[in-house]
Amino acid sequence: MTGGDKSYTCEELNPALHIIKEKLKRFTEVEQECKETAEHIRSQAQHTERQIKAEFEKLHQFLREEEEARLAALREEEEQKTQILKEKIENITGHISTLPDKITAIEKAMDTEDTSFLRSYKNIKERAQCTLQDPELLSGALIDVAKHLGNLKFRVWENMLGMVQYTPVVLDPNTAAPWLSLSDDLTIVRDTDTKQKYPDNPERFSRCLSVLGSEGFTSGKHSWEMKVRNKLEWTIGVVKESISRKGKITCSPERGFWVLMLRNGGKYRAGGGTELTLKRKPQSIRVQLDYDRGEVSFFDSSDMSVIYIFTDTFTERVFPYFSPCLKKDKNDGPLQICPGKVVVTMT
């Protein structure tokens, strides 16, 4: 092979070598990302386990207190009814102790044969009179077992509703942008102004300060309420599953965003374009999705007045969407999903 042939061959191999080197680099990067993801999975599992144990401990503590309260009520009823019965027994015992003396006196007088019996007859007759009413068992003297045991599990569960909350939508931490922090119960999102080390998984927003709800919808009616309080900036609503999560986001229905946003503390917009004029600044907003009718509606929760309604046609799964702010220097608080009202219906 001549020098010229060798040079020509190297020129042909250089592109292939470059591709292989790029492949190696990419495989190495992905290998490192996989290792970091594995570590994150372990961290997630440990944190989630702690939270599960903490939540169950609250339930266990509630059940222990509920058990003790019901046992205390049983002991109190036992003591009360035992005391009543004890007093009745003492009363009967007192009468029992006097009646034998009367019986003995009357029998002795009846055995007397002399005329003194006749003289004392009237007195004896009076002593023989017994005005005591026959003793009877008290009504309701027994323990009200049905009160303590009837529908026991249901009554305990009914009381448990006072300590538990149901939230119609919860946040998906696997979609949260690295600058966002979620509460342990996944109902509050805030901007931390600090980028956290999360895996850059496909579901996660990488640039926009956004997070999705954990459940998507392909049919039916769904609603949730957001506390926005006096925040200066936020974006909430519904987005389609296929939106871009890695680059810059344009919030418009054409791009799969049916959202309401607040900017600069007073400028409300629908879908990123339509400016709105509101009579007052809502402290909480209800988002209502009617997938089958193609509607996303926003209401002021204080009086359920309509803020804006989108009408469109949904062709894929859609998710609740939340962004607490877009400018870190105006990060004035979190967004919070309100708990729903739990109603027990018996048939």
Tab-separated table of N, CA and C in Angstrom, residues 169 211-213 217 224 226 234-240 256-261 271 285-289 296-298 310 318-323 335:
chain	number	residue	atom	x	y	z
A	169	VAL	N	-56.626	15.087	43.080
A	169	VAL	CA	-55.443	15.078	42.213
A	169	VAL	C	-54.217	15.177	43.110
A	211	VAL	N	-44.930	20.752	36.820
A	211	VAL	CA	-45.152	19.392	37.308
A	211	VAL	C	-46.571	18.987	36.905
A	212	LEU	N	-46.759	17.698	36.642
A	212	LEU	CA	-48.066	17.193	36.238
A	212	LEU	C	-48.740	16.456	37.389
A	213	GLY	N	-50.042	16.289	37.255
A	213	GLY	CA	-50.764	15.415	38.160
A	213	GLY	C	-50.374	13.967	37.884
A	217	PHE	N	-56.292	11.521	32.110
A	217	PHE	CA	-57.699	11.207	31.851
A	217	PHE	C	-57.962	11.076	30.353
A	224	TRP	N	-60.697	19.733	40.378
A	224	TRP	CA	-59.829	19.916	41.526
A	224	TRP	C	-59.718	21.408	41.803
A	226	MET	N	-57.420	24.644	43.456
A	226	MET	CA	-56.068	25.091	43.768
A	226	MET	C	-56.093	26.347	44.630
A	234	TRP	N	-48.366	32.295	38.453
A	234	TRP	CA	-48.637	30.868	38.441
A	234	TRP	C	-49.300	30.501	37.117
A	235	THR	N	-49.301	29.197	36.826
A	235	THR	CA	-50.009	28.659	35.669
A	235	THR	C	-50.628	27.330	36.086
A	236	ILE	N	-51.912	27.168	35.835
A	236	ILE	CA	-52.590	25.914	36.174
A	236	ILE	C	-53.559	25.559	35.049
A	237	GLY	N	-53.874	24.287	34.944
A	237	GLY	CA	-54.829	23.861	33.932
A	237	GLY	C	-54.651	22.418	33.542
A	238	VAL	N	-54.770	22.157	32.230
A	238	VAL	CA	-54.728	20.802	31.683
A	238	VAL	C	-53.830	20.812	30.455
A	239	VAL	N	-53.031	19.756	30.285
A	239	VAL	CA	-52.168	19.647	29.106
A	239	VAL	C	-52.271	18.236	28.545
A	240	LYS	N	-51.977	18.095	27.273
A	240	LYS	CA	-51.981	16.762	26.683
A	240	LYS	C	-50.676	16.046	27.020
A	256	GLY	N	-51.350	22.088	22.927
A	256	GLY	CA	-51.806	21.144	23.946
A	256	GLY	C	-51.848	21.682	25.353
A	257	PHE	N	-51.971	23.021	25.506
A	257	PHE	CA	-52.042	23.653	26.830
A	257	PHE	C	-53.372	24.382	26.967
A	258	TRP	N	-54.212	23.915	27.873
A	258	TRP	CA	-55.462	24.624	28.177
A	258	TRP	C	-55.303	25.134	29.610
A	259	VAL	N	-54.706	26.304	29.744
A	259	VAL	CA	-54.277	26.774	31.056
A	259	VAL	C	-54.718	28.202	31.316
A	260	LEU	N	-54.790	28.519	32.602
A	260	LEU	CA	-55.017	29.882	33.076
A	260	LEU	C	-53.743	30.315	33.763
A	261	MET	N	-53.295	31.543	33.497
A	261	MET	CA	-52.056	31.993	34.111
A	261	MET	C	-52.185	33.407	34.660
A	271	GLY	N	-54.705	30.460	28.167
A	271	GLY	CA	-53.962	29.856	27.079
A	271	GLY	C	-52.752	30.638	26.653
A	285	ILE	N	-58.888	28.567	42.974
A	285	ILE	CA	-59.509	28.384	41.661
A	285	ILE	C	-59.851	26.918	41.455
A	286	ARG	N	-61.057	26.687	40.982
A	286	ARG	CA	-61.477	25.321	40.644
A	286	ARG	C	-61.264	25.087	39.155
A	287	VAL	N	-60.587	23.989	38.854
A	287	VAL	CA	-60.383	23.568	37.470
A	287	VAL	C	-61.314	22.389	37.210
A	288	GLN	N	-62.043	22.473	36.138
A	288	GLN	CA	-63.014	21.413	35.825
A	288	GLN	C	-62.791	20.918	34.404
A	289	LEU	N	-62.587	19.622	34.273
A	289	LEU	CA	-62.366	19.003	32.974
A	289	LEU	C	-63.548	18.127	32.614
A	296	VAL	N	-62.516	22.646	29.285
A	296	VAL	CA	-61.717	22.898	30.479
A	296	VAL	C	-62.184	24.241	31.024
A	297	SER	N	-62.739	24.220	32.235
A	297	SER	CA	-63.346	25.421	32.816
A	297	SER	C	-62.598	25.839	34.074
A	298	PHE	N	-62.567	27.153	34.299
A	298	PHE	CA	-61.926	27.715	35.488
A	298	PHE	C	-62.952	28.568	36.228
A	310	PHE	N	-62.429	26.817	28.057
A	310	PHE	CA	-61.872	26.372	26.775
A	310	PHE	C	-62.802	25.312	26.185
A	318	VAL	N	-54.931	13.466	28.783
A	318	VAL	CA	-54.565	14.791	29.285
A	318	VAL	C	-54.291	14.698	30.783
A	319	PHE	N	-53.456	15.635	31.269
A	319	PHE	CA	-53.025	15.623	32.665
A	319	PHE	C	-53.237	16.995	33.303
A	320	PRO	N	-53.534	17.036	34.592
A	320	PRO	CA	-53.500	18.312	35.325
A	320	PRO	C	-52.095	18.897	35.279
A	321	TYR	N	-52.021	20.223	35.182
A	321	TYR	CA	-50.725	20.897	35.004
A	321	TYR	C	-50.590	22.015	36.026
A	322	PHE	N	-49.366	22.150	36.593
A	322	PHE	CA	-49.118	23.140	37.638
A	322	PHE	C	-47.739	23.763	37.452
A	323	SER	N	-47.687	25.073	37.551
A	323	SER	CA	-46.407	25.782	37.569
A	323	SER	C	-46.509	26.883	38.614
A	335	LEU	N	-48.077	26.588	45.395
A	335	LEU	CA	-49.413	26.228	44.937
A	335	LEU	C	-49.850	25.001	45.726
